[in-house]
């Protein structure tokens, strides 16, 4: 049992995507006042903390992951006062607030980048970012062959103050997101101050965006193969990538950690898409991150052997450095797991599903995603929930091109539709405009008809609904302190196609495929199988929690 101050070891953290959670002013984009008005529902769900995707000042070219002022709220979402009101309300409900820090790049509208554009090549201003001379006779070719994660080249050439074409700047993402030069001490100082700004304001910690991209290999060598993914590699033993997961980042991790340790009980979680859990574990050594997203778990299909292997690897790998494992199935960058789990094969991360792609098997997705969630929420460690998954919300897979917003769509001429389908405003009330997202019916992305069936109002209090399942799982998880518990596999309770583990006296039993299994005696604490009675059989793709 860890001290309560180490809350992050076992916390259930709910991700709010501010544009799409609740819209207070009715303009079709969610905001802080809307969020504050709906925090009660999160307290009722039983989560410990909320992580907010960025609501900082931003031209919104990448939905806020293009920050032009790290110390202010974008007027689209409200003001710093609205933030303080929201924080106070969350605190009064016992919910901690985590904000999203985007240190790899800023917006091209950030004052520092604008100053760099006005300055001369090789100036101190330019050195805050990654400016380089082009190749070719007149510098007309990009400095190297790197491609942006969103498609197209990772370099853009600028017009110098004298009006002539000049240097190029690096952007691993959109051209509106220039990469900072983290070798420059002034960049580090700038972010020390951003961290302190939010810590002083009372946040419990940070989710750090693209943490594994901040340091680039010396000399910026070409990549062997451009995969435009967040790992840059498909093979686990691929050679080091010139802009992902460079060793030099650990020094930055330690610097961030030192700043957090000036305060009490704060934590940070890395968004670091590293190909193996071994590599991820290096990021959560005692003087680095508290947590890192377990993307290996997210990428694991509903498969008995694969799940058991990834859980073992996670508990061993993170445990070896004294860190908790995290567990996550959905976020704002991946296809929602209620849809993903209905496919045998899904498009790669970030590509999304459009109307031309084979459409999902909704019933299968619901069945398996509920089971996958019930399996995940029993595991010891910290779990992440993405807004709407507690409603079983599917991906919107038929968004028309004219509504698309993700830069990926534009940078690939629609070839990769991108991530809009998991970012649609969530449904609160089945029979209200915009499903209760606001009062006006406006919505920055269209909501699918199916939301009627998934609205919170449809599920609230309804036995067997996905929302009630989440509430029940989270309650039992808390009552039995399963987040701080210990996993012990329980083969004696499982058969050939099932997998069981115990954690603090609760047996979590999953039946994967094939025939039904008889449940062991005990008190039924939670079940994905509707109307299940004790001593009955557990069907395939169902999970039960039993108190032994
Ligand atoms: C992270 C964010 C993603 C964003 C990207 C660039 O991966 O999660 O949404 O587009 O960084 O900031």
Coordinates of C-alpha atoms and ligand atoms in Angstrom, one line a residue:
X1 CA 0.0 0.0 0.0
X2 CA 1.5 3.3 -1.0
X3 CA 1.0 6.7 0.6
X4 CA -2.1 8.5 -0.5
X5 CA 0.2 11.2 -1.7
X6 CA 1.2 8.8 -4.5
X7 CA -2.3 9.0 -5.8
X8 CA -1.1 8.6 -9.4
X9 CA -0.1 5.0 -8.8
X10 CA -3.7 3.9 -8.8
X11 CA -5.7 6.8 -10.2
X12 CA -8.4 6.5 -12.8
X13 CA -7.9 9.4 -15.0
X14 CA -10.6 10.7 -17.4
X15 CA -9.6 12.5 -20.5
X16 CA -11.7 15.5 -21.4
X17 CA -11.4 16.8 -25.0
X18 CA -12.5 20.3 -24.3
X19 CA -14.0 21.0 -27.7
X20 CA -16.3 18.1 -27.5
X21 CA -17.3 17.6 -23.8
X22 CA -19.9 20.3 -23.1
X23 CA -20.6 23.6 -24.7
X24 CA -21.7 26.4 -22.3
X25 CA -22.0 29.3 -24.8
X26 CA -23.7 27.4 -27.6
X27 CA -21.2 28.2 -30.4
X28 CA -20.8 24.5 -31.2
X29 CA -17.4 24.2 -29.5
X30 CA -17.1 22.9 -26.0
X31 CA -15.7 25.3 -23.3
X32 CA -14.7 25.6 -19.6
X33 CA -18.1 26.8 -18.4
X34 CA -19.8 23.9 -20.1
X35 CA -17.3 21.5 -18.5
X36 CA -17.7 23.0 -15.0
X37 CA -21.5 22.6 -15.3
X38 CA -21.0 18.9 -16.0
X39 CA -18.3 17.9 -13.5
X40 CA -20.9 16.3 -11.2
X41 CA -21.4 13.6 -13.8
X42 CA -17.7 12.7 -13.6
X43 CA -17.9 12.6 -9.8
X44 CA -20.8 10.2 -10.1
X45 CA -18.8 8.1 -12.5
X46 CA -16.2 7.6 -9.9
X47 CA -12.9 8.9 -11.4
X48 CA -10.0 10.4 -9.5
X49 CA -8.6 13.0 -12.0
X50 CA -9.3 14.7 -15.2
X51 CA -6.7 15.3 -18.0
X52 CA -7.7 18.1 -20.3
X53 CA -6.5 18.2 -23.8
X54 CA -5.1 21.7 -24.5
X55 CA -7.3 24.7 -24.0
X56 CA -4.5 27.3 -24.3
X57 CA -4.4 30.2 -26.7
X58 CA -4.1 28.7 -30.1
X59 CA -5.1 29.2 -33.7
X60 CA -6.6 25.7 -33.5
X61 CA -4.9 24.4 -36.6
X62 CA -4.4 21.1 -34.8
X63 CA -7.3 21.4 -32.4
X64 CA -5.3 23.2 -29.8
X65 CA -2.1 21.2 -30.0
X66 CA -0.6 24.3 -31.7
X67 CA -0.2 26.6 -28.8
X68 CA 0.5 30.3 -29.3
X69 CA 0.5 31.3 -25.6
X70 CA 1.1 28.6 -22.9
X71 CA 0.0 30.8 -20.1
X72 CA -3.4 31.8 -21.2
X73 CA -6.7 30.1 -22.1
X74 CA -8.0 30.5 -25.6
X75 CA -11.1 32.7 -25.7
X76 CA -12.9 29.8 -27.5
X77 CA -12.8 27.9 -24.2
X78 CA -13.1 30.9 -21.8
X79 CA -10.6 32.7 -19.6
X80 CA -8.1 32.0 -16.8
X81 CA -10.9 32.9 -14.4
X82 CA -13.1 30.2 -15.9
X83 CA -10.2 27.8 -15.4
X84 CA -10.0 28.8 -11.7
X85 CA -13.7 28.3 -11.2
X86 CA -13.5 24.9 -12.9
X87 CA -10.5 23.9 -10.8
X88 CA -12.2 24.9 -7.6
X89 CA -15.3 22.9 -8.5
X90 CA -13.3 19.9 -9.4
X91 CA -11.3 20.1 -6.2
X92 CA -14.6 20.3 -4.2
X93 CA -15.7 17.1 -5.9
X94 CA -12.4 15.4 -5.1
X95 CA -11.2 15.4 -8.7
X96 CA -7.7 16.4 -9.6
X97 CA -6.9 18.4 -12.7
X98 CA -4.1 17.5 -15.1
X99 CA -3.3 19.8 -18.0
X100 CA -1.7 19.0 -21.4
X101 CA 1.8 20.5 -22.0
X102 CA 2.9 20.7 -25.6
X103 CA 6.7 21.2 -25.5
X104 CA 7.8 19.6 -28.8
X105 CA 6.5 22.5 -30.9
X106 CA 4.5 25.7 -30.6
X107 CA 2.1 27.3 -33.0
X108 CA 3.7 29.4 -35.8
X109 CA 1.8 32.3 -34.3
X110 CA 3.7 32.0 -31.0
X111 CA 5.6 35.2 -30.2
X112 CA 8.9 33.3 -30.2
X113 CA 8.4 31.9 -33.7
X114 CA 7.2 35.2 -35.0
X115 CA 10.4 36.8 -33.6
X116 CA 12.5 34.0 -35.2
X117 CA 10.9 34.8 -38.6
X118 CA 11.8 38.5 -38.2
X119 CA 15.4 37.7 -37.1
X120 CA 18.4 36.8 -39.2
X121 CA 19.6 33.3 -39.9
X122 CA 21.9 32.1 -37.0
X123 CA 20.4 34.6 -34.6
X124 CA 19.4 33.7 -31.0
X125 CA 15.8 34.0 -32.0
X126 CA 16.1 31.4 -34.8
X127 CA 18.0 29.1 -32.5
X128 CA 14.8 28.6 -30.4
X129 CA 13.5 26.5 -33.3
X130 CA 14.9 24.1 -35.8
X131 CA 15.9 26.4 -38.8
X132 CA 18.4 25.0 -41.4
X133 CA 19.7 25.9 -44.8
X134 CA 18.2 23.9 -47.7
X135 CA 20.1 21.6 -49.9
X136 CA 20.7 22.1 -53.7
X137 CA 22.3 25.1 -55.5
X138 CA 20.0 27.7 -54.1
X139 CA 18.8 25.9 -51.0
X140 CA 15.7 24.8 -52.8
X141 CA 15.6 21.3 -51.4
X142 CA 14.6 20.4 -47.9
X143 CA 17.5 19.8 -45.4
X144 CA 16.6 16.1 -45.2
X145 CA 14.0 13.5 -46.1
X146 CA 11.9 13.6 -43.0
X147 CA 8.1 13.4 -43.4
X148 CA 5.5 14.9 -41.2
X149 CA 3.3 12.5 -39.1
X150 CA 0.4 14.2 -40.8
X151 CA 1.8 13.5 -44.2
X152 CA 3.9 15.5 -46.6
X153 CA 7.4 17.0 -45.9
X154 CA 8.4 17.9 -42.3
X155 CA 10.1 21.1 -43.6
X156 CA 8.8 24.4 -44.8
X157 CA 10.8 27.1 -46.4
X158 CA 10.4 30.7 -45.2
X159 CA 10.6 34.0 -46.8
X160 CA 13.4 36.0 -45.1
X161 CA 12.8 39.5 -43.9
X162 CA 14.4 40.8 -47.1
X163 CA 11.7 39.1 -49.1
X164 CA 13.8 36.3 -50.5
X165 CA 13.3 32.6 -50.1
X166 CA 15.6 31.5 -47.3
X167 CA 15.9 28.9 -44.5
X168 CA 13.7 25.9 -43.8
X169 CA 12.1 25.1 -40.4
X170 CA 11.3 21.6 -39.1
X171 CA 7.8 20.6 -38.1
X172 CA 7.2 16.9 -37.3
X173 CA 3.5 17.7 -37.5
X174 CA 1.6 20.4 -39.4
X175 CA 3.5 23.3 -41.0
X176 CA 1.8 25.5 -38.4
X177 CA 3.6 23.6 -35.6
X178 CA 7.3 24.4 -35.7
X179 CA 9.5 22.2 -33.5
X180 CA 11.4 23.8 -30.7
X181 CA 15.2 23.4 -30.4
X182 CA 15.5 21.6 -27.1
X183 CA 19.3 21.8 -27.2
X184 CA 18.8 25.5 -26.5
X185 CA 18.9 26.3 -22.7
X186 CA 16.5 29.2 -23.3
X187 CA 13.8 26.8 -24.6
X188 CA 14.3 24.7 -21.4
X189 CA 14.0 27.9 -19.2
X190 CA 10.9 28.9 -21.0
X191 CA 9.2 25.6 -20.2
X192 CA 10.4 25.5 -16.6
X193 CA 8.4 28.7 -16.3
X194 CA 5.3 27.3 -18.1
X195 CA 5.3 24.3 -15.7
X196 CA 5.6 26.5 -12.7
X197 CA 2.8 28.8 -14.0
X198 CA 0.3 25.9 -14.0
X199 CA 1.6 24.2 -10.8
X200 CA 1.3 27.5 -9.0
X201 CA -2.3 27.7 -10.2
X202 CA -3.0 24.4 -8.6
X203 CA -2.9 21.7 -11.2
X204 CA -2.1 18.1 -10.1
X205 CA 0.2 17.5 -13.0
X206 CA 0.7 17.2 -16.7
X207 CA 0.3 15.0 -19.6
X208 CA 3.3 15.7 -21.8
X209 CA 2.6 15.7 -25.5
X210 CA 5.0 14.0 -28.0
X211 CA 7.5 13.7 -25.2
X212 CA 9.5 11.2 -27.2
X213 CA 10.1 13.6 -30.1
X214 CA 11.8 16.5 -28.4
X215 CA 15.4 15.6 -29.2
X216 CA 16.6 15.0 -32.7
X217 CA 19.7 13.0 -33.7
X218 CA 22.8 15.1 -34.2
X219 CA 23.2 16.3 -37.8
X220 CA 19.5 15.4 -38.6
X221 CA 20.3 12.4 -40.7
X222 CA 17.8 11.0 -43.2
X223 CA 15.4 8.4 -42.0
X224 CA 15.7 4.9 -43.7
X225 CA 12.0 4.8 -44.2
X226 CA 9.2 7.4 -43.6
X227 CA 6.3 5.7 -41.9
X228 CA 4.5 8.8 -40.7
X229 CA 3.6 7.2 -37.5
X230 CA 4.2 8.1 -33.9
X231 CA 6.7 5.3 -33.4
X232 CA 8.3 5.6 -36.7
X233 CA 9.0 1.9 -36.6
X234 CA 7.1 -1.3 -37.1
X235 CA 9.8 -3.7 -35.9
X236 CA 10.5 -3.9 -32.2
X237 CA 14.2 -4.0 -32.8
X238 CA 14.4 -1.2 -35.4
X239 CA 17.5 0.9 -35.3
X240 CA 17.3 4.2 -33.3
X241 CA 15.0 6.7 -35.1
X242 CA 16.4 10.2 -35.7
X243 CA 13.5 12.0 -34.2
X244 CA 11.7 9.5 -32.0
X245 CA 12.9 8.2 -28.6
X246 CA 16.4 9.7 -28.7
X247 CA 18.5 9.1 -25.5
X248 CA 19.0 12.8 -24.9
X249 CA 15.4 13.2 -23.8
X250 CA 16.0 11.6 -20.5
X251 CA 17.8 14.7 -19.4
X252 CA 14.8 16.8 -20.2
X253 CA 12.5 14.3 -18.3
X254 CA 14.7 14.7 -15.2
X255 CA 14.5 18.5 -15.5
X256 CA 10.7 18.4 -15.7
X257 CA 10.7 16.1 -12.8
X258 CA 12.8 18.4 -10.7
X259 CA 10.4 21.2 -11.2
X260 CA 7.4 19.0 -10.3
X261 CA 9.2 17.9 -7.1
X262 CA 9.4 21.5 -5.9
X263 CA 5.6 21.0 -5.3
X264 CA 3.7 18.4 -3.4
X265 CA 1.9 15.4 -4.9
X266 CA 2.2 16.4 -8.5
X267 CA 2.6 13.9 -11.3
X268 CA 3.4 13.8 -15.0
X269 CA 2.5 11.2 -17.7
X270 CA 4.5 10.9 -21.0
X271 CA 2.9 10.5 -24.4
X272 CA 5.8 8.5 -25.7
X273 CA 5.1 6.1 -28.5
X274 CA 8.0 3.7 -27.9
X275 CA 8.0 0.3 -29.6
X276 CA 8.5 -1.8 -26.5
X277 CA 7.6 -1.8 -22.8
X278 CA 11.3 -2.2 -22.0
X279 CA 11.9 1.2 -23.6
X280 CA 8.8 2.7 -22.0
X281 CA 10.0 1.6 -18.6
X282 CA 13.2 3.7 -18.9
X283 CA 11.0 6.7 -19.0
X284 CA 9.5 6.1 -15.5
X285 CA 12.6 5.5 -13.6
X286 CA 12.4 7.2 -10.1
X287 CA 13.8 10.6 -11.3
X288 CA 11.9 10.8 -14.6
X289 CA 8.1 10.5 -15.4
X290 CA 5.6 9.1 -12.8
X291 CA 3.7 7.4 -15.6
X292 CA 3.8 6.8 -19.3
X293 CA 0.9 5.8 -21.5
X294 CA 1.0 2.1 -22.1
X295 CA 0.5 2.1 -25.9
X296 CA 1.5 -1.5 -26.2
X297 CA -1.7 -2.3 -24.2
X298 CA -3.8 0.0 -26.3
X299 CA -2.6 -1.8 -29.4
X300 CA -3.3 -5.3 -28.0
X301 CA -6.4 -7.0 -29.5
X302 CA -8.9 -9.0 -27.5
X303 CA -6.9 -12.2 -27.5
X304 CA -6.2 -14.3 -24.5
X305 CA -2.5 -15.0 -25.1
X306 CA -1.7 -11.6 -26.3
X307 CA -3.4 -9.9 -23.4
X308 CA -1.8 -12.1 -20.8
X309 CA 1.6 -11.5 -22.3
X310 CA 1.2 -7.7 -22.4
X311 CA 0.0 -7.5 -18.9
X312 CA 2.9 -9.6 -17.7
X313 CA 5.4 -7.6 -19.6
X314 CA 3.9 -4.3 -18.3
X315 CA 3.8 -5.4 -14.7
X316 CA 7.3 -6.8 -14.9
X317 CA 8.8 -4.0 -17.0
X318 CA 7.3 -1.0 -15.1
X319 CA 7.5 -2.9 -11.8
X320 CA 11.3 -3.3 -12.2
X321 CA 11.8 0.4 -12.0
X322 CA 9.2 0.9 -9.2
X323 CA 6.6 2.5 -11.4
X324 CA 2.9 1.6 -11.8
X325 CA 1.7 0.4 -15.2
X326 CA -0.9 2.5 -16.9
X327 CA -3.8 1.0 -18.9
X328 CA -5.5 2.7 -21.8
X329 CA -7.8 1.7 -24.7
X330 CA -8.9 5.0 -26.2
X331 CA -7.9 8.6 -26.7
X332 CA -8.4 11.5 -29.1
X333 CA -5.8 10.1 -31.6
X334 CA -7.0 6.6 -32.1
X335 CA -10.1 4.8 -33.3
X336 CA -12.5 4.5 -30.4
X337 CA -12.2 1.0 -29.0
X338 CA -15.9 0.4 -29.2
X339 CA -15.4 0.5 -33.0
X340 CA -11.8 -0.8 -33.2
X341 CA -12.7 -4.0 -31.4
X342 CA -15.3 -4.9 -34.0
X343 CA -12.7 -5.1 -36.7
X344 CA -10.2 -8.0 -37.4
X345 CA -7.8 -5.3 -38.7
X346 CA -7.9 -1.6 -38.3
X347 CA -6.2 1.2 -40.1
X348 CA -2.9 2.3 -38.5
X349 CA -3.0 4.9 -35.7
X350 CA -4.0 8.3 -36.8
X351 CA -5.5 7.3 -40.1
X352 CA -9.1 7.0 -39.0
X353 CA -12.1 5.4 -40.8
X354 CA -14.0 7.2 -43.5
X355 CA -17.2 6.4 -45.4
X356 CA -15.2 4.5 -48.1
X357 CA -13.7 2.1 -45.6
X358 CA -15.5 -1.2 -44.7
X359 CA -18.0 -0.1 -42.1
X360 CA -17.8 -1.6 -38.5
X361 CA -19.7 -4.4 -36.9
X362 CA -21.4 -2.3 -34.2
X363 CA -22.7 -5.1 -32.1
X364 CA -19.4 -7.0 -32.1
X365 CA -17.6 -3.8 -31.2
X366 CA -19.9 -3.2 -28.3
X367 CA -19.7 -6.7 -27.0
X368 CA -15.9 -6.9 -27.1
X369 CA -15.2 -3.4 -26.0
X370 CA -17.3 -3.8 -22.8
X371 CA -15.4 -7.0 -22.1
X372 CA -12.0 -5.4 -22.8
X373 CA -12.9 -2.5 -20.5
X374 CA -14.0 -4.8 -17.7
X375 CA -10.8 -6.8 -18.1
X376 CA -8.7 -3.6 -18.0
X377 CA -10.3 -1.8 -15.0
X378 CA -9.5 -4.7 -12.7
X379 CA -5.8 -4.4 -13.3
X380 CA -3.5 -2.8 -10.6
X381 CA -2.0 0.5 -11.7
X382 CA -3.5 3.6 -13.2
X383 CA -6.2 3.5 -15.8
X384 CA -7.2 6.1 -18.5
X385 CA -10.7 6.6 -19.8
X386 CA -11.4 8.8 -22.8
X387 CA -14.6 10.9 -22.7
X388 CA -17.5 9.0 -24.2
X389 CA -16.1 5.5 -23.8
X390 CA -18.2 5.2 -20.6
X391 CA -21.2 5.5 -22.9
X392 CA -19.8 2.8 -25.3
X393 CA -19.5 5.6 -27.9
X394 CA -18.5 4.3 -31.3
X395 CA -16.3 6.1 -33.8
X396 CA -18.2 8.3 -36.2
X397 CA -17.1 6.5 -39.4
X398 CA -19.1 8.3 -42.1
X399 CA -18.1 12.0 -41.6
X400 CA -18.4 13.7 -45.0
X401 CA -15.2 15.3 -46.4
X402 CA -16.7 18.8 -46.1
X403 CA -16.7 18.5 -42.3
X404 CA -13.2 17.2 -41.9
X405 CA -10.8 19.2 -39.6
X406 CA -7.8 17.0 -38.9
X407 CA -4.7 18.3 -40.7
X408 CA -3.9 14.7 -41.6
X409 CA -6.9 14.8 -44.0
X410 CA -5.6 17.9 -45.8
X411 CA -2.0 17.0 -45.9
X412 CA -2.7 13.7 -47.5
X413 CA -5.4 15.0 -49.9
X414 CA -8.0 12.9 -48.0
X415 CA -6.1 9.7 -48.4
X416 CA -5.9 9.3 -44.6
X417 CA -9.1 10.7 -43.2
X418 CA -7.6 11.3 -39.8
X419 CA -8.9 11.5 -36.3
X420 CA -12.1 13.5 -36.4
X421 CA -14.2 10.4 -35.9
X422 CA -13.2 9.9 -32.3
X423 CA -13.5 13.7 -31.5
X424 CA -17.2 14.3 -32.1
X425 CA -19.1 16.1 -29.3
X426 CA -20.5 13.6 -26.9
X427 CA -24.3 13.0 -26.3
X428 CA -25.8 13.9 -23.0
X429 CA -29.5 13.9 -23.7
X430 CA -31.2 11.8 -26.3
X431 CA -34.0 14.3 -27.2
X432 CA -32.2 17.7 -27.1
X433 CA -30.5 19.7 -29.8
X434 CA -26.9 18.4 -30.4
X435 CA -27.9 15.6 -27.9
X436 CA -27.6 18.1 -25.0
X437 CA -24.0 19.1 -25.9
X438 CA -25.4 22.6 -25.9
X439 CA -28.8 24.4 -26.2
X440 CA -28.4 25.7 -29.7
X441 CA -27.8 22.4 -31.7
X442 CA -24.5 23.7 -33.1
X443 CA -21.7 21.2 -33.3
X444 CA -18.2 21.7 -34.7
X445 CA -18.3 18.1 -36.1
X446 CA -21.6 16.4 -37.0
X447 CA -22.9 13.9 -34.5
X448 CA -24.2 10.5 -35.9
X449 CA -27.8 9.4 -35.5
X450 CA -26.7 6.5 -33.5
X451 CA -26.0 8.8 -30.6
X452 CA -29.7 8.6 -29.6
X453 CA -28.9 5.1 -28.3
X454 CA -25.7 6.1 -26.6
X455 CA -26.8 9.3 -24.9
X456 CA -26.1 9.5 -21.2
X457 CA -29.9 10.1 -20.5
X458 CA -30.7 6.8 -22.3
X459 CA -28.3 4.9 -20.1
X460 CA -28.4 6.6 -16.7
X461 CA -29.9 4.2 -14.2
X462 CA -30.5 1.5 -16.8
X463 CA -29.3 -1.9 -15.5
X464 CA -26.8 -3.4 -17.9
X465 CA -26.1 -0.2 -19.8
X466 CA -22.4 0.6 -20.5
X467 CA -22.6 3.7 -18.3
X468 CA -23.8 1.7 -15.3
X469 CA -21.2 -1.0 -16.0
X470 CA -18.4 1.6 -15.8
X471 CA -19.8 3.1 -12.6
X472 CA -20.0 -0.3 -11.0
X473 CA -16.5 -1.4 -12.1
X474 CA -15.0 1.9 -10.8
X475 CA -16.8 1.5 -7.5
X476 CA -15.7 -2.0 -6.9
X477 CA -12.2 -1.0 -8.0
X478 CA -12.1 1.7 -5.4
X479 CA -13.8 -0.3 -2.6
X480 CA -11.3 -3.1 -3.0
X481 CA -8.3 -0.7 -3.7
X482 CA -7.6 -2.7 -6.8
X483 CA -5.4 0.1 -8.2
X484 CA -2.9 -0.6 -5.5
X485 CA -3.5 -4.4 -5.5
X486 CA -1.5 -7.3 -6.9
X487 CA -2.4 -9.4 -9.9
X488 CA -2.2 -13.1 -9.5
X489 CA -3.2 -15.2 -12.5
X490 CA -5.9 -17.7 -11.6
X491 CA -5.7 -20.6 -14.0
X492 CA -7.7 -22.8 -11.6
X493 CA -10.8 -20.7 -12.4
X494 CA -10.3 -20.5 -16.2
X495 CA -10.5 -22.9 -19.1
X496 CA -8.9 -23.2 -22.5
X497 CA -10.5 -20.0 -23.8
X498 CA -10.7 -18.0 -20.7
X499 CA -8.4 -16.1 -18.5
X500 CA -8.7 -15.2 -14.9
X501 CA -6.8 -13.1 -12.4
X502 CA -7.4 -12.1 -8.8
X503 CA -6.6 -8.7 -7.4
X504 CA -7.3 -7.9 -3.7
X505 CA -9.9 -10.7 -3.3
X506 CA -11.7 -10.0 -6.6
X507 CA -11.6 -12.6 -9.4
X508 CA -11.7 -11.0 -12.8
X509 CA -12.7 -13.8 -15.3
X510 CA -12.9 -13.3 -19.0
X511 CA -14.2 -15.7 -21.5
X512 CA -12.7 -15.0 -24.9
X513 CA -14.2 -17.3 -27.5
X514 CA -16.1 -20.6 -28.0
X515 CA -18.2 -22.2 -25.4
X516 CA -19.6 -20.8 -22.3
X517 CA -17.9 -21.6 -18.9
X518 CA -19.3 -22.3 -15.5
X519 CA -18.6 -19.6 -13.0
X520 CA -16.9 -20.3 -9.7
X521 CA -19.0 -19.7 -6.6
X522 CA -18.7 -16.3 -5.0
X523 CA -20.4 -13.0 -4.8
X524 CA -21.1 -11.4 -8.2
X525 CA -19.6 -7.9 -8.1
X526 CA -19.9 -6.8 -11.7
X527 CA -20.6 -8.3 -15.1
X528 CA -20.7 -7.4 -18.7
X529 CA -23.2 -10.1 -19.4
X530 CA -26.6 -8.7 -18.9
X531 CA -29.0 -10.4 -16.5
X532 CA -26.3 -12.8 -15.3
X533 CA -27.1 -14.7 -12.1
X534 CA -24.5 -16.4 -9.9
X535 CA -23.9 -20.1 -10.8
X536 CA -24.9 -19.4 -14.3
X537 CA -22.6 -19.7 -17.3
X538 CA -20.4 -17.0 -18.7
X539 CA -20.8 -16.7 -22.5
X540 CA -18.0 -15.8 -24.9
X541 CA -16.7 -12.2 -24.9
X542 CA -18.0 -11.6 -21.4
X543 CA -16.2 -10.7 -18.2
X544 CA -17.3 -11.1 -14.6
X545 CA -15.9 -9.8 -11.3
X546 CA -16.5 -12.2 -8.4
X547 CA -15.6 -11.8 -4.8
X548 CA -14.2 -15.1 -3.8
Ligands
LIG1 C1 0.0 14.4 -29.9 C2 -1.5 14.7 -29.7 C3 -2.1 14.8 -31.0 C4 -1.4 16.0 -31.8 C5 0.1 15.8 -31.8 C6 0.8 17.0 -32.2 O1 0.2 13.2 -30.5 O2 -2.1 13.7 -28.9 O3 -3.5 15.0 -31.0 O4 -1.9 16.1 -33.1 O5 0.6 15.4 -30.6 O6 0.8 17.9 -31.2

